[in-house]
CSV table of C-alpha atoms in Angstrom, one decimal:
chain,number,residue,atom,x,y,z
A,10,UNK,CA,-90.5,-40.0,147.9
A,11,UNK,CA,-87.5,-40.2,150.2
A,12,UNK,CA,-84.5,-37.9,149.6
A,13,UNK,CA,-81.7,-37.0,151.9
A,14,UNK,CA,-78.9,-34.8,150.6
A,15,UNK,CA,-75.5,-34.0,152.0
A,16,UNK,CA,-72.2,-33.0,150.4
A,17,UNK,CA,-70.0,-35.9,149.2
A,18,UNK,CA,-66.7,-34.7,150.5
A,19,UNK,CA,-65.3,-32.0,152.7
A,20,UNK,CA,-61.8,-31.1,153.8
A,21,UNK,CA,-60.7,-29.1,156.9
A,22,UNK,CA,-57.7,-28.2,158.9
A,23,UNK,CA,-56.8,-29.6,162.3
A,24,UNK,CA,-58.2,-27.2,165.0
A,25,UNK,CA,-60.7,-25.6,162.7
A,26,UNK,CA,-64.5,-25.7,162.7
A,27,UNK,CA,-66.5,-27.5,160.0
A,28,UNK,CA,-70.2,-27.6,159.3
A,29,UNK,CA,-71.8,-30.5,157.4
A,30,UNK,CA,-75.3,-29.7,156.0
A,31,UNK,CA,-78.1,-32.1,155.4
A,32,UNK,CA,-81.4,-31.5,153.6
A,33,UNK,CA,-84.2,-34.0,153.6
A,34,UNK,CA,-87.6,-34.7,152.1
A,35,UNK,CA,-89.3,-37.8,153.6
A,36,UNK,CA,-92.9,-39.0,153.8
A,37,UNK,CA,-92.8,-38.9,157.6
A,38,UNK,CA,-90.5,-37.4,160.2
A,39,UNK,CA,-89.7,-38.7,163.7
A,40,UNK,CA,-86.2,-37.5,164.3
A,41,UNK,CA,-82.9,-36.9,162.6
A,42,UNK,CA,-79.7,-38.6,163.6
A,43,UNK,CA,-76.0,-38.0,162.9
A,44,UNK,CA,-73.6,-40.9,162.8
A,45,UNK,CA,-69.9,-41.1,162.4
A,46,UNK,CA,-68.4,-44.0,160.5
A,47,UNK,CA,-64.7,-44.8,160.1
A,48,UNK,CA,-63.9,-47.0,157.1
A,49,UNK,CA,-64.8,-50.6,157.6
A,50,UNK,CA,-66.4,-50.0,161.0
A,51,UNK,CA,-70.0,-49.7,162.2
A,52,UNK,CA,-71.7,-46.3,162.5
A,53,UNK,CA,-71.5,-44.7,165.9
A,54,UNK,CA,-74.2,-42.4,167.2
A,55,UNK,CA,-73.3,-38.7,167.5
A,56,UNK,CA,-76.5,-36.8,167.9
A,57,UNK,CA,-80.3,-36.8,167.7
A,58,UNK,CA,-82.7,-33.9,167.0
A,59,UNK,CA,-86.5,-34.2,167.0
A,60,UNK,CA,-87.4,-30.6,167.8
A,61,UNK,CA,-86.1,-27.5,166.2
A,62,UNK,CA,-83.0,-26.0,167.6
A,63,UNK,CA,-79.4,-26.7,168.5
A,64,UNK,CA,-78.2,-29.7,170.5
A,65,UNK,CA,-74.7,-29.5,171.9
A,66,UNK,CA,-72.5,-32.4,172.9
A,67,UNK,CA,-68.9,-31.5,173.6
A,68,UNK,CA,-67.1,-30.7,170.4
A,69,UNK,CA,-70.2,-31.7,168.3
A,70,UNK,CA,-73.4,-29.8,167.8
A,71,UNK,CA,-76.4,-30.5,165.6
A,72,UNK,CA,-79.1,-28.2,164.5
A,73,UNK,CA,-82.6,-28.9,163.1
A,74,UNK,CA,-85.2,-26.9,161.2
A,75,UNK,CA,-88.2,-29.1,160.5
A,76,UNK,CA,-90.0,-26.4,158.4
A,77,UNK,CA,-87.0,-26.1,156.1
A,78,UNK,CA,-86.1,-29.8,156.1
A,79,UNK,CA,-82.6,-28.9,157.1
A,80,UNK,CA,-80.0,-30.0,159.6
A,81,UNK,CA,-76.3,-29.4,160.2
A,82,UNK,CA,-73.6,-31.0,162.2
A,83,UNK,CA,-70.9,-28.7,163.6
A,84,UNK,CA,-67.6,-30.1,164.6
A,85,UNK,CA,-65.3,-27.8,166.6
A,86,UNK,CA,-61.6,-28.1,167.4
A,87,UNK,CA,-61.1,-30.6,164.7
A,88,UNK,CA,-58.7,-33.5,165.3
A,89,UNK,CA,-57.1,-35.9,162.9
A,90,UNK,CA,-59.2,-38.7,164.3
A,91,UNK,CA,-62.3,-36.9,163.1
A,92,UNK,CA,-61.5,-37.9,159.6
A,93,UNK,CA,-64.4,-40.2,158.8
A,94,UNK,CA,-67.8,-40.4,157.0
A,95,UNK,CA,-70.6,-38.5,158.6
A,96,UNK,CA,-74.1,-39.9,157.9
A,97,UNK,CA,-77.3,-37.9,158.2
A,98,UNK,CA,-80.3,-40.2,158.9
A,99,UNK,CA,-84.0,-39.5,159.2
A,100,UNK,CA,-86.4,-41.7,161.1
A,101,UNK,CA,-89.5,-42.1,159.0
A,102,UNK,CA,-92.6,-43.1,160.9
A,103,UNK,CA,-95.0,-45.4,159.2
A,104,UNK,CA,-98.6,-46.1,160.2
A,105,UNK,CA,-98.9,-48.9,162.7
A,106,UNK,CA,-95.9,-47.6,164.7
A,107,UNK,CA,-93.2,-49.2,162.7
A,108,UNK,CA,-90.4,-46.9,161.7
A,109,UNK,CA,-87.2,-47.1,159.8
A,110,UNK,CA,-84.0,-45.1,159.6
A,111,UNK,CA,-83.1,-43.7,156.2
A,112,UNK,CA,-79.5,-42.7,155.6
A,113,UNK,CA,-78.1,-40.0,153.3
A,114,UNK,CA,-75.1,-41.0,151.2
A,115,UNK,CA,-72.7,-39.6,153.8
A,116,UNK,CA,-70.1,-36.9,153.8
A,117,UNK,CA,-66.4,-38.0,153.8
A,118,UNK,CA,-64.5,-35.5,155.9
A,119,UNK,CA,-60.7,-35.3,155.6
A,120,UNK,CA,-58.9,-33.4,158.3
A,121,UNK,CA,-55.4,-32.2,157.4
A,122,UNK,CA,-52.6,-31.0,159.7
B,61,UNK,CA,-74.8,-53.9,178.6
B,62,UNK,CA,-75.1,-51.2,175.9
B,63,UNK,CA,-73.9,-53.1,173.0
B,64,UNK,CA,-75.1,-55.0,169.9
B,65,UNK,CA,-72.9,-58.0,169.3
B,66,UNK,CA,-72.5,-59.5,165.9
B,67,UNK,CA,-70.9,-62.8,164.9
B,68,UNK,CA,-68.9,-63.7,163.0
B,69,UNK,CA,-66.9,-60.5,162.2
B,70,UNK,CA,-65.7,-61.9,158.9
B,71,UNK,CA,-67.2,-64.6,156.7
B,72,UNK,CA,-66.2,-66.1,153.4
B,73,UNK,CA,-68.7,-68.4,151.7
B,74,UNK,CA,-69.2,-70.1,148.4
B,75,UNK,CA,-72.2,-69.6,146.3
B,76,UNK,CA,-73.6,-73.0,147.3
B,77,UNK,CA,-73.0,-72.7,151.0
B,78,UNK,CA,-75.6,-72.0,153.8
B,79,UNK,CA,-74.4,-69.8,156.6
B,80,UNK,CA,-76.0,-67.6,159.3
B,81,UNK,CA,-75.2,-64.2,160.8
B,82,UNK,CA,-76.0,-63.7,164.4
B,83,UNK,CA,-76.9,-60.6,166.3
B,84,UNK,CA,-77.5,-60.2,170.1
B,85,UNK,CA,-78.5,-57.3,172.3
B,86,UNK,CA,-79.5,-57.2,176.0
B,87,UNK,CA,-80.7,-53.6,176.2
B,88,UNK,CA,-84.3,-54.5,176.1
B,89,UNK,CA,-84.8,-52.9,172.7
B,90,UNK,CA,-87.9,-54.3,171.0
B,91,UNK,CA,-87.0,-53.3,167.5
B,92,UNK,CA,-84.1,-54.9,165.6
B,93,UNK,CA,-82.8,-54.3,162.1
B,94,UNK,CA,-80.6,-55.7,159.4
B,95,UNK,CA,-78.8,-53.3,157.1
B,96,UNK,CA,-76.5,-54.0,154.2
B,97,UNK,CA,-73.6,-51.6,153.4
B,98,UNK,CA,-71.5,-51.6,150.3
B,99,UNK,CA,-68.2,-49.8,150.2
B,100,UNK,CA,-68.5,-46.0,150.2
B,101,UNK,CA,-72.3,-46.3,150.3
B,102,UNK,CA,-74.7,-45.6,153.2
B,103,UNK,CA,-76.4,-48.5,155.0
B,104,UNK,CA,-79.5,-49.8,153.2
B,105,UNK,CA,-82.3,-51.3,155.3
B,106,UNK,CA,-83.1,-54.9,154.7
B,107,UNK,CA,-85.5,-56.0,157.5
B,108,UNK,CA,-87.2,-54.6,160.6
B,109,UNK,CA,-88.4,-56.7,163.4
B,110,UNK,CA,-90.7,-55.2,166.0
B,111,UNK,CA,-91.6,-57.2,169.1
B,112,UNK,CA,-90.1,-60.3,167.4
B,113,UNK,CA,-92.3,-60.0,164.4
B,114,UNK,CA,-91.2,-59.1,160.9
B,115,UNK,CA,-92.7,-55.7,160.2
B,116,UNK,CA,-90.6,-54.5,157.2
B,117,UNK,CA,-89.0,-56.4,154.3
B,118,UNK,CA,-87.4,-54.0,151.9
B,119,UNK,CA,-88.0,-56.4,148.9
B,120,UNK,CA,-85.0,-58.4,149.8
B,121,UNK,CA,-84.3,-61.5,147.7
B,122,UNK,CA,-85.4,-64.8,149.3
B,123,UNK,CA,-81.8,-66.0,149.5
B,124,UNK,CA,-81.7,-63.8,152.7
B,125,UNK,CA,-83.9,-65.2,155.4
B,126,UNK,CA,-84.2,-63.3,158.7
B,127,UNK,CA,-85.3,-64.9,162.0
B,128,UNK,CA,-86.0,-63.5,165.4
B,129,UNK,CA,-86.0,-66.4,167.9
B,130,UNK,CA,-86.5,-64.1,170.9
B,131,UNK,CA,-86.4,-60.5,171.9
B,132,UNK,CA,-82.6,-60.5,172.3
B,133,UNK,CA,-81.5,-62.4,169.2
B,134,UNK,CA,-81.7,-61.8,165.4
B,135,UNK,CA,-80.4,-64.1,162.8
B,136,UNK,CA,-79.9,-63.7,159.1
B,137,UNK,CA,-79.7,-67.0,157.2
B,138,UNK,CA,-77.9,-67.0,153.9
B,139,UNK,CA,-78.2,-69.5,151.1
B,140,UNK,CA,-77.1,-69.5,147.4
B,141,UNK,CA,-75.7,-66.0,147.6
B,142,UNK,CA,-74.1,-64.2,144.7
B,143,UNK,CA,-70.7,-62.4,144.6
B,144,UNK,CA,-72.6,-59.0,144.5
B,145,UNK,CA,-74.0,-59.8,147.9
B,146,UNK,CA,-70.5,-59.3,149.4
B,147,UNK,CA,-70.9,-56.4,151.8
B,148,UNK,CA,-70.8,-55.3,155.4
B,149,UNK,CA,-74.0,-56.5,157.2
B,150,UNK,CA,-75.0,-54.4,160.1
B,151,UNK,CA,-77.4,-55.3,162.9
B,152,UNK,CA,-79.0,-52.5,164.9
B,153,UNK,CA,-81.5,-52.2,167.7
B,154,UNK,CA,-83.7,-49.4,169.0
B,155,UNK,CA,-86.3,-48.5,171.5
B,156,UNK,CA,-89.0,-45.8,171.2
B,157,UNK,CA,-87.5,-42.4,171.9
B,158,UNK,CA,-83.9,-43.7,171.8
B,159,UNK,CA,-81.3,-43.8,169.1
B,160,UNK,CA,-80.2,-46.8,167.1
B,161,UNK,CA,-77.3,-48.9,168.4
B,162,UNK,CA,-75.3,-50.6,165.7
B,163,UNK,CA,-73.2,-53.7,166.0
B,164,UNK,CA,-69.7,-53.8,164.6
B,165,UNK,CA,-70.9,-55.7,161.5
B,166,UNK,CA,-70.1,-58.9,159.6
B,167,UNK,CA,-67.9,-58.4,156.6
B,168,UNK,CA,-69.2,-61.0,154.1
B,169,UNK,CA,-67.3,-62.2,151.0
B,170,UNK,CA,-69.1,-64.5,148.5
B,171,UNK,CA,-66.7,-66.4,146.3
């Protein structure tokens, strides 16, 4: 079966650091994505991990451990505009080369002054 | 061009209407997707097109009919929808080894 778990809601203070965790169990694995989505808008790409380790991109970093089925998104120097939903998504690879992106339920992050 | 363009941005339709959602990308991506997203829920995959052929249909009701006229265009034809079909419909595209690029979506209301 396919299962992607992440916390439903988190709160943090402006200027702080927050870590959003994601655990997954999927029939196949061909990469893990993090997307940011503001209410009523389309998801925007933040990061992609396919190998174990840390990927850093400005204020955002993402970590992957394939053996543990675990990833996290780290947001530093939080700003009010970072208040959004953060979606963890796994690309599942099917035979024949077709693949699909499976989303977790998303984590709603509220940043307070 | 690094965008996926969706039209219209908003659509209100009656249950007896026929309408179409359109999606266009010029990044050369050979896979295109339709997702449906209800409020406060994650996007749910509906259809996957790979090299202009339908490769995945996630048991979507036949009142939703996808079409891929060429490698840059993806349509979703709507007919006899129900109020519970009201949602944000997202189009996305991808290429092997790259991330998925989402369009800004069409917010559909069925009355």
